[in-house]
mmCIF file of C-alpha atoms in Angstrom:
data_model
loop_
_atom_site.group_PDB
_atom_site.id
_atom_site.type_symbol
_atom_site.label_atom_id
_atom_site.label_comp_id
_atom_site.label_asym_id
_atom_site.label_seq_id
_atom_site.Cartn_x
_atom_site.Cartn_y
_atom_site.Cartn_z
ATOM 1 C CA MET A 275 127.196 128.772 87.443
ATOM 2 C CA ALA A 276 123.501 128.271 86.645
ATOM 3 C CA PHE A 277 121.974 124.812 86.596
ATOM 4 C CA ARG A 278 118.892 123.706 84.722
ATOM 5 C CA ALA A 279 116.622 120.880 85.780
ATOM 6 C CA GLY A 280 116.572 117.674 83.797
ATOM 7 C CA THR A 281 113.607 116.536 81.731
ATOM 8 C CA ARG A 282 111.702 114.936 84.617
ATOM 9 C CA ASN A 283 113.355 116.802 87.511
ATOM 10 C CA LEU A 284 113.681 113.388 89.156
ATOM 11 C CA LEU A 285 116.454 110.989 90.134
ATOM 12 C CA THR A 286 115.768 109.088 86.926
ATOM 13 C CA ASP A 287 117.124 111.910 84.799
ATOM 14 C CA VAL A 288 120.317 109.923 85.310
ATOM 15 C CA ALA A 289 119.766 107.284 82.648
ATOM 16 C CA GLY A 290 119.846 103.671 83.787
ATOM 17 C CA LEU A 291 118.108 104.254 87.121
ATOM 18 C CA ARG A 292 114.508 103.411 87.981
ATOM 19 C CA VAL A 293 112.590 104.173 91.173
ATOM 20 C CA GLY A 294 109.698 102.290 92.739
ATOM 21 C CA ASN A 295 107.485 103.298 95.664
ATOM 22 C CA THR A 296 105.034 101.392 97.783
ATOM 23 C CA GLU A 297 103.053 102.388 100.846
ATOM 24 C CA HIS A 298 101.101 100.701 103.632
ATOM 25 C CA ALA A 299 98.265 103.036 104.642
ATOM 26 C CA ARG A 300 97.359 101.299 107.903
ATOM 27 C CA ILE A 301 100.836 101.464 109.395
ATOM 28 C CA ARG A 302 101.615 104.837 107.720
ATOM 29 C CA SER A 303 104.912 103.758 106.290
ATOM 30 C CA GLY A 304 106.488 102.880 102.975
ATOM 31 C CA VAL A 305 109.521 101.885 100.936
ATOM 32 C CA THR A 306 111.409 103.447 98.036
ATOM 33 C CA VAL A 307 113.734 101.408 95.834
ATOM 34 C CA VAL A 308 116.324 102.593 93.317
ATOM 35 C CA LEU A 309 117.137 99.895 90.754
ATOM 36 C CA CYS A 310 120.277 100.135 88.617
ATOM 37 C CA ASP A 311 119.855 98.724 85.106
ATOM 38 C CA GLN A 312 123.582 98.002 85.236
ATOM 39 C CA PRO A 313 125.602 97.800 88.471
ATOM 40 C CA ALA A 314 126.669 101.305 89.521
ATOM 41 C CA VAL A 315 129.682 102.538 91.476
ATOM 42 C CA ALA A 316 128.437 103.400 94.955
ATOM 43 C CA ALA A 317 129.483 105.027 98.214
ATOM 44 C CA VAL A 318 127.875 106.352 101.380
ATOM 45 C CA GLN A 319 128.380 109.130 103.884
ATOM 46 C CA VAL A 320 126.680 109.134 107.303
ATOM 47 C CA LEU A 321 126.623 112.393 109.276
ATOM 48 C CA GLY A 322 123.660 111.858 111.593
ATOM 49 C CA GLY A 323 124.120 110.411 115.045
ATOM 50 C CA ALA A 324 121.429 107.706 114.904
ATOM 51 C CA PRO A 325 121.711 105.791 111.618
ATOM 52 C CA GLY A 326 120.074 102.500 110.711
ATOM 53 C CA THR A 327 121.743 100.749 107.789
ATOM 54 C CA ARG A 328 122.453 97.536 105.897
ATOM 55 C CA GLU A 329 125.481 96.724 103.690
ATOM 56 C CA THR A 330 127.105 100.140 104.104
ATOM 57 C CA ASP A 331 130.566 98.995 105.230
ATOM 58 C CA LEU A 332 131.195 97.419 101.829
ATOM 59 C CA LEU A 333 130.723 100.829 100.185
ATOM 60 C CA GLU A 334 133.840 102.300 101.770
ATOM 61 C CA PRO A 335 136.525 102.946 99.124
ATOM 62 C CA HIS A 336 138.994 100.519 100.721
ATOM 63 C CA ASN A 337 136.574 97.569 100.564
ATOM 64 C CA ALA A 338 136.241 95.114 97.699
ATOM 65 C CA VAL A 339 132.749 95.523 96.227
ATOM 66 C CA GLU A 340 132.786 98.353 93.677
ATOM 67 C CA LYS A 341 129.175 98.413 92.488
ATOM 68 C CA VAL A 342 125.624 97.838 93.674
ATOM 69 C CA ASP A 343 122.428 96.616 92.039
ATOM 70 C CA ALA A 344 119.936 98.643 94.066
ATOM 71 C CA ILE A 345 119.526 101.043 96.968
ATOM 72 C CA VAL A 346 116.633 100.930 99.429
ATOM 73 C CA LEU A 347 115.208 103.772 101.517
ATOM 74 C CA SER A 348 112.592 102.614 104.005
ATOM 75 C CA GLY A 349 110.406 103.678 106.863
ATOM 76 C CA GLY A 350 109.946 101.422 109.848
ATOM 77 C CA SER A 351 113.116 102.083 111.844
ATOM 78 C CA ALA A 352 115.109 98.860 112.339
ATOM 79 C CA PHE A 353 112.138 96.801 111.169
ATOM 80 C CA GLY A 354 112.370 98.514 107.777
ATOM 81 C CA LEU A 355 115.796 97.053 107.046
ATOM 82 C CA ASP A 356 113.950 93.873 106.077
ATOM 83 C CA SER A 357 112.742 95.691 102.944
ATOM 84 C CA ALA A 358 116.140 95.093 101.349
ATOM 85 C CA SER A 359 115.531 91.345 101.597
ATOM 86 C CA GLY A 360 112.448 91.758 99.417
ATOM 87 C CA VAL A 361 114.392 93.733 96.838
ATOM 88 C CA GLN A 362 117.177 91.168 96.926
ATOM 89 C CA ALA A 363 114.638 88.402 96.291
ATOM 90 C CA PHE A 364 113.197 90.331 93.341
ATOM 91 C CA LEU A 365 116.623 90.766 91.774
ATOM 92 C CA ARG A 366 117.782 87.207 92.459
ATOM 93 C CA GLU A 367 114.727 85.837 90.649
ATOM 94 C CA ARG A 368 115.968 87.749 87.605
ATOM 95 C CA GLY A 369 119.552 86.553 87.850
ATOM 96 C CA VAL A 370 120.886 89.945 88.951
ATOM 97 C CA GLY A 371 123.881 90.159 91.257
ATOM 98 C CA VAL A 372 127.486 89.209 91.821
ATOM 99 C CA LYS A 373 128.138 85.793 90.290
ATOM 100 C CA VAL A 374 129.571 83.265 92.756
ATOM 101 C CA HIS A 375 129.723 79.783 91.227
ATOM 102 C CA ASP A 376 126.126 79.191 90.081
ATOM 103 C CA LEU A 377 124.609 81.800 92.413
ATOM 104 C CA SER A 378 123.629 85.430 91.887
ATOM 105 C CA ILE A 379 124.004 87.615 94.982
ATOM 106 C CA PRO A 380 122.341 91.029 94.545
ATOM 107 C CA ILE A 381 124.119 93.863 96.374
ATOM 108 C CA VAL A 382 121.412 95.972 98.001
ATOM 109 C CA PRO A 383 122.479 98.534 100.641
ATOM 110 C CA ALA A 384 119.663 100.108 102.635
ATOM 111 C CA ALA A 385 118.904 102.822 105.158
ATOM 112 C CA ILE A 386 115.867 103.487 107.318
ATOM 113 C CA LEU A 387 114.085 106.388 108.957
ATOM 114 C CA PHE A 388 111.989 106.354 112.119
ATOM 115 C CA ASP A 389 108.271 106.702 111.406
ATOM 116 C CA LEU A 390 106.925 104.476 114.180
ATOM 117 C CA VAL A 391 105.370 107.426 116.032
ATOM 118 C CA ASN A 392 103.100 108.987 113.394
ATOM 119 C CA GLY A 393 99.612 107.707 114.165
ATOM 120 C CA GLY A 394 99.862 104.478 112.159
ATOM 121 C CA ASP A 395 98.891 101.063 113.534
ATOM 122 C CA LYS A 396 102.174 99.231 114.073
ATOM 123 C CA ASP A 397 100.550 96.079 115.478
ATOM 124 C CA TRP A 398 101.564 93.985 112.464
ATOM 125 C CA GLY A 399 101.897 90.637 114.220
ATOM 126 C CA ARG A 400 104.947 88.381 114.286
ATOM 127 C CA TYR A 401 106.724 89.791 111.244
ATOM 128 C CA PRO A 402 106.660 93.337 109.897
ATOM 129 C CA PRO A 403 105.494 93.807 106.284
ATOM 130 C CA TYR A 404 108.649 95.465 104.989
ATOM 131 C CA ARG A 405 110.096 92.498 103.085
ATOM 132 C CA ASP A 406 106.935 92.312 100.983
ATOM 133 C CA LEU A 407 106.838 96.100 100.630
ATOM 134 C CA GLY A 408 110.403 96.046 99.306
ATOM 135 C CA TYR A 409 109.538 93.401 96.724
ATOM 136 C CA GLU A 410 106.460 95.347 95.643
ATOM 137 C CA ALA A 411 108.407 98.603 95.337
ATOM 138 C CA ALA A 412 110.965 96.847 93.123
ATOM 139 C CA GLU A 413 108.161 95.521 90.921
ATOM 140 C CA ARG A 414 106.891 99.093 90.490
ATOM 141 C CA ALA A 415 110.252 100.611 89.548
ATOM 142 C CA SER A 416 109.951 103.035 86.644
ATOM 143 C CA GLU A 417 111.498 106.159 85.178
ATOM 144 C CA THR A 418 108.545 108.151 86.531
ATOM 145 C CA PHE A 419 107.407 108.064 90.144
ATOM 146 C CA ALA A 420 105.435 110.098 92.669
ATOM 147 C CA ILE A 421 106.980 112.402 95.237
ATOM 148 C CA GLY A 422 105.472 113.856 98.421
ATOM 149 C CA SER A 423 103.456 111.354 100.475
ATOM 150 C CA SER A 424 104.933 108.364 98.682
ATOM 151 C CA GLY A 425 107.339 105.510 99.344
ATOM 152 C CA ALA A 426 109.736 106.021 102.227
ATOM 153 C CA GLY A 427 108.320 109.516 102.716
ATOM 154 C CA TYR A 428 104.761 108.319 103.258
ATOM 155 C CA GLY A 429 104.826 108.531 107.056
ATOM 156 C CA ALA A 430 107.577 111.119 107.398
ATOM 157 C CA LEU A 431 107.335 114.185 109.637
ATOM 158 C CA THR A 432 109.447 117.295 110.223
ATOM 159 C CA ALA A 433 109.265 119.971 112.925
ATOM 160 C CA GLY A 434 105.693 121.193 112.542
ATOM 161 C CA LEU A 435 104.999 119.924 108.998
ATOM 162 C CA LYS A 436 104.560 116.624 107.232
ATOM 163 C CA GLY A 437 107.684 115.347 105.562
ATOM 164 C CA GLY A 438 107.804 113.492 102.299
ATOM 165 C CA LEU A 439 109.753 112.013 99.414
ATOM 166 C CA GLY A 440 111.491 114.578 97.214
ATOM 167 C CA SER A 441 113.568 114.494 94.064
ATOM 168 C CA ALA A 442 115.327 116.988 91.802
ATOM 169 C CA SER A 443 117.935 117.013 89.059
ATOM 170 C CA ALA A 444 120.457 119.364 87.460
ATOM 171 C CA VAL A 445 122.328 119.354 84.166
ATOM 172 C CA LEU A 446 125.845 120.799 84.317
ATOM 173 C CA SER A 447 127.636 122.923 81.753
ATOM 174 C CA ASN A 448 129.639 119.899 80.555
ATOM 175 C CA GLY A 449 126.492 117.826 79.989
ATOM 176 C CA VAL A 450 126.791 115.710 83.138
ATOM 177 C CA THR A 451 123.550 115.115 85.046
ATOM 178 C CA VAL A 452 123.318 114.914 88.831
ATOM 179 C CA SER A 453 120.079 114.100 90.619
ATOM 180 C CA ALA A 454 118.801 113.620 94.154
ATOM 181 C CA LEU A 455 116.183 111.518 95.921
ATOM 182 C CA VAL A 456 115.408 112.081 99.599
ATOM 183 C CA ALA A 457 112.982 110.931 102.294
ATOM 184 C CA VAL A 458 112.605 113.924 104.613
ATOM 185 C CA ASN A 459 111.872 112.971 108.233
ATOM 186 C CA ALA A 460 114.058 115.513 110.009
ATOM 187 C CA VAL A 461 113.972 116.520 113.652
ATOM 188 C CA GLY A 462 114.446 120.077 112.390
ATOM 189 C CA SER A 463 112.482 122.432 110.153
ATOM 190 C CA VAL A 464 112.592 123.014 106.396
ATOM 191 C CA THR A 465 110.980 126.468 106.549
ATOM 192 C CA VAL A 466 112.284 129.796 107.836
ATOM 193 C CA GLY A 467 110.705 130.272 111.238
ATOM 194 C CA ASP A 468 106.921 130.224 111.226
ATOM 195 C CA THR A 469 106.649 131.162 107.545
ATOM 196 C CA PRO A 470 105.979 129.312 104.258
ATOM 197 C CA HIS A 471 109.469 130.159 102.961
ATOM 198 C CA PHE A 472 111.790 127.203 102.426
ATOM 199 C CA TRP A 473 115.399 127.389 103.550
ATOM 200 C CA ALA A 474 116.232 125.936 100.121
ATOM 201 C CA ALA A 475 114.662 128.901 98.299
ATOM 202 C CA PRO A 476 117.902 130.326 96.814
ATOM 203 C CA PHE A 477 118.350 127.097 94.828
ATOM 204 C CA GLU A 478 114.798 126.780 93.490
ATOM 205 C CA ILE A 479 114.439 126.349 89.733
ATOM 206 C CA GLY A 480 111.194 127.864 88.453
ATOM 207 C CA ASP A 481 108.296 127.220 90.809
ATOM 208 C CA GLU A 482 109.209 123.648 91.729
ATOM 209 C CA PHE A 483 108.323 124.229 95.377
ATOM 210 C CA GLY A 484 105.985 127.194 95.250
ATOM 211 C CA ALA A 485 108.256 130.074 94.241
ATOM 212 C CA CYS A 486 107.837 131.711 97.656
ATOM 213 C CA GLY A 487 111.436 132.889 97.692
ATOM 214 C CA MET A 488 113.027 134.062 100.907
ATOM 215 C CA PRO A 489 111.205 136.414 103.292
ATOM 216 C CA ALA A 490 111.775 140.113 102.654
ATOM 217 C CA SER A 491 113.375 140.280 106.080
ATOM 218 C CA ALA A 492 114.303 137.521 108.466
ATOM 219 C CA PRO A 493 111.512 136.835 110.976
ATOM 220 C CA ALA A 494 112.402 137.051 114.638
ATOM 221 C CA ASP A 495 112.159 133.281 114.985
ATOM 222 C CA ALA A 496 114.233 132.482 111.891
ATOM 223 C CA THR A 497 117.085 130.899 113.819
ATOM 224 C CA ASP A 498 115.013 129.393 116.625
ATOM 225 C CA VAL A 499 115.823 125.717 116.943
ATOM 226 C CA ARG A 500 112.434 124.103 116.333
ATOM 227 C CA LEU A 501 112.450 120.372 116.970
ATOM 228 C CA LYS A 502 109.919 117.669 116.244
ATOM 229 C CA PHE A 503 108.371 116.179 119.405
ATOM 230 C CA ARG A 504 110.396 118.597 121.570
ATOM 231 C CA SER A 505 108.069 117.975 124.516
ATOM 232 C CA GLY A 506 107.490 114.302 123.769
ATOM 233 C CA ASN A 507 109.377 111.126 124.603
ATOM 234 C CA SER A 508 110.688 110.230 121.126
ATOM 235 C CA PRO A 509 114.048 112.005 120.822
ATOM 236 C CA ALA A 510 115.264 109.747 117.985
ATOM 237 C CA ALA A 511 112.055 109.658 115.922
ATOM 238 C CA ASN A 512 113.710 111.186 112.894
ATOM 239 C CA THR A 513 116.280 110.834 110.057
ATOM 240 C CA THR A 514 116.639 112.114 106.508
ATOM 241 C CA ILE A 515 117.959 109.511 104.062
ATOM 242 C CA ALA A 516 118.882 110.131 100.445
ATOM 243 C CA VAL A 517 120.508 109.087 97.190
ATOM 244 C CA ILE A 518 122.634 111.379 95.020
ATOM 245 C CA ALA A 519 123.279 110.038 91.521
ATOM 246 C CA THR A 520 125.249 111.085 88.470
ATOM 247 C CA ASP A 521 126.093 109.785 85.020
ATOM 248 C CA ALA A 522 129.688 111.002 85.429
ATOM 249 C CA VAL A 523 132.512 108.455 85.612
ATOM 250 C CA LEU A 524 133.618 108.260 89.250
ATOM 251 C CA THR A 525 135.678 105.945 91.415
ATOM 252 C CA LYS A 526 134.328 104.794 94.764
ATOM 253 C CA ALA A 527 136.380 107.568 96.371
ATOM 254 C CA GLY A 528 134.892 110.100 93.965
ATOM 255 C CA ALA A 529 131.404 108.807 94.725
ATOM 256 C CA LYS A 530 132.052 109.211 98.446
ATOM 257 C CA ARG A 531 133.131 112.798 97.856
ATOM 258 C CA LEU A 532 129.860 113.316 95.946
ATOM 259 C CA ALA A 533 127.884 111.975 98.921
ATOM 260 C CA MET A 534 129.747 114.380 101.208
ATOM 261 C CA SER A 535 128.855 117.310 98.953
ATOM 262 C CA ALA A 536 125.195 116.270 98.859
ATOM 263 C CA HIS A 537 125.069 116.489 102.657
ATOM 264 C CA ASP A 538 125.603 120.229 102.218
ATOM 265 C CA GLY A 539 122.137 120.210 100.661
ATOM 266 C CA PHE A 540 120.717 118.913 103.938
ATOM 267 C CA ALA A 541 122.390 121.786 105.769
ATOM 268 C CA ARG A 542 121.039 124.304 103.230
ATOM 269 C CA ALA A 543 117.470 122.979 103.455
ATOM 270 C CA ILE A 544 116.992 121.787 107.067
ATOM 271 C CA TRP A 545 117.629 123.691 110.308
ATOM 272 C CA PRO A 546 119.193 122.055 112.235
ATOM 273 C CA ALA A 547 120.582 119.076 110.307
ATOM 274 C CA HIS A 548 122.932 116.195 111.172
ATOM 275 C CA THR A 549 121.869 116.114 114.802
ATOM 276 C CA PRO A 550 122.476 113.288 117.315
ATOM 277 C CA ALA A 551 118.739 112.511 116.999
ATOM 278 C CA ASP A 552 118.922 112.061 113.185
ATOM 279 C CA GLY A 553 120.541 109.250 111.230
ATOM 280 C CA ASP A 554 121.194 111.507 108.240
ATOM 281 C CA LEU A 555 122.749 109.532 105.402
ATOM 282 C CA VAL A 556 123.437 109.934 101.676
ATOM 283 C CA PHE A 557 124.167 107.110 99.249
ATOM 284 C CA ALA A 558 125.971 108.062 96.036
ATOM 285 C CA LEU A 559 125.593 106.282 92.682
ATOM 286 C CA ALA A 560 127.726 106.878 89.595
ATOM 287 C CA THR A 561 126.531 105.095 86.443
ATOM 288 C CA GLY A 562 129.292 106.452 84.179
ATOM 289 C CA GLY A 563 126.742 106.695 81.375
ATOM 290 C CA SER A 564 127.956 110.082 80.144
ATOM 291 C CA GLY A 565 131.512 108.832 79.665
ATOM 292 C CA ILE A 566 132.729 112.095 81.213
ATOM 293 C CA VAL A 567 135.431 112.041 83.887
ATOM 294 C CA PRO A 568 135.159 115.311 85.866
ATOM 295 C CA GLU A 569 138.483 117.048 86.446
ATOM 296 C CA GLY A 570 139.557 120.370 87.947
ATOM 297 C CA ASP A 571 136.742 122.903 88.141
ATOM 298 C CA ALA A 572 134.274 120.315 86.836
ATOM 299 C CA THR A 573 134.592 118.391 90.094
ATOM 300 C CA ILE A 574 133.724 121.551 92.023
ATOM 301 C CA GLU A 575 130.716 122.179 89.806
ATOM 302 C CA LEU A 576 129.571 118.583 90.300
ATOM 303 C CA GLY A 577 129.740 118.926 94.086
ATOM 304 C CA ALA A 578 127.904 122.244 94.037
ATOM 305 C CA ALA A 579 125.183 120.804 91.813
ATOM 306 C CA ALA A 580 124.837 117.827 94.149
ATOM 307 C CA ALA A 581 124.282 120.109 97.154
ATOM 308 C CA ALA A 582 121.822 122.314 95.269
ATOM 309 C CA ALA A 583 119.846 119.383 93.873
ATOM 310 C CA MET A 584 119.620 117.806 97.325
ATOM 311 C CA ALA A 585 118.382 121.049 98.905
ATOM 312 C CA ARG A 586 115.754 121.369 96.179
ATOM 313 C CA ALA A 587 114.698 117.742 96.625
ATOM 314 C CA VAL A 588 114.193 118.277 100.367
ATOM 315 C CA ALA A 589 111.900 121.244 99.752
ATOM 316 C CA ARG A 590 110.031 119.473 96.947
ATOM 317 C CA GLY A 591 109.323 116.507 99.197
ATOM 318 C CA VAL A 592 107.697 118.642 101.897
ATOM 319 C CA PHE A 593 105.979 120.898 99.355
ATOM 320 C CA ALA A 594 104.347 117.906 97.630
ATOM 321 C CA ALA A 595 103.185 116.117 100.805
ATOM 322 C CA GLU A 596 99.426 115.495 100.861
ATOM 323 C CA PRO A 597 97.143 116.005 103.876
ATOM 324 C CA ALA A 598 95.446 112.911 105.297
ATOM 325 C CA ALA A 599 93.031 112.124 108.106
ATOM 326 C CA GLY A 600 94.793 111.671 111.425
ATOM 327 C CA ASP A 601 97.930 113.641 110.507
ATOM 328 C CA PHE A 602 100.093 114.618 113.476
ATOM 329 C CA PHE A 603 101.228 117.777 111.640
ATOM 330 C CA PRO A 604 99.712 119.662 108.693
ATOM 331 C CA ALA A 605 101.009 119.340 105.169
ATOM 332 C CA TRP A 606 102.722 122.480 103.844
ATOM 333 C CA ARG A 607 100.025 122.918 101.218
ATOM 334 C CA SER A 608 97.276 122.747 103.842
ATOM 335 C CA ARG A 609 98.853 125.410 106.004
ATOM 336 C CA TRP A 610 100.332 127.816 103.514
ATOM 337 C CA ARG A 611 98.782 127.490 100.078
ATOM 338 C CA ARG A 612 96.489 130.411 99.391
#
């Protein structure tokens, strides 16, 4: 089965979703917000050993809340969880959320990555800036948004290269769209050994991340386990966090299965993935906008497309990262672009 990218090749190819990014240059961190124009069925799957989350228990299929109003991906480690409060404030001002008597309670799950050790100045005083960054990111939400050194990927790092914010989409044979958004801050590597070739190369559509393909033969160091800060004292300074979205009609259980499938994209694009030092997590959103309920082989195709789109998004995030003064690691385009 061959997939084609959506019009924008972004998460927002799933209609009804908007994405906003904001960054704080001094602290080298940022926030990415996904706003749902209408509440969307949601689920989550955590496979990393060091997650940082907010409002994820309610997403389990056996719990009461079916839909969410937004998803937040943030830098800042545990401090970054405050970004969801800013998004919640933004939505509450607009009357968005679950109605309880005369109150609106926005449902805003969040996940964070660790970017505290990246050269930024984290001396922010009594309170970290993430609540305000979350509000600002929500204000900026749009159908078009930047990838690379943007939003939650602004201060991200991988083993030997800058990380970044990536996104990709795929349109299935039945007309369903599935799309991915990911902040890549992995302890592992996204390239094959010490080469410019991305592990995700077999899934690339066109030249969306350089069209380098796979190496003609595997380099001797292809399967070496290269880790970020291997000789340092920051064993948990990592985590890749993501959103997989579709306009298919799914239950919460179906959305959770979609999140599980999208994790295969991490494993296809990052070596190693899902380690005890990562908090790898995928949120799933199903808007139902297509009106299509996947059945039989269509569910398999949906899962495969989710994994492929996520792998592509990982590579696109690192490929698009921009070099900046004081970088701990080079950007891919600085090291490999000829």
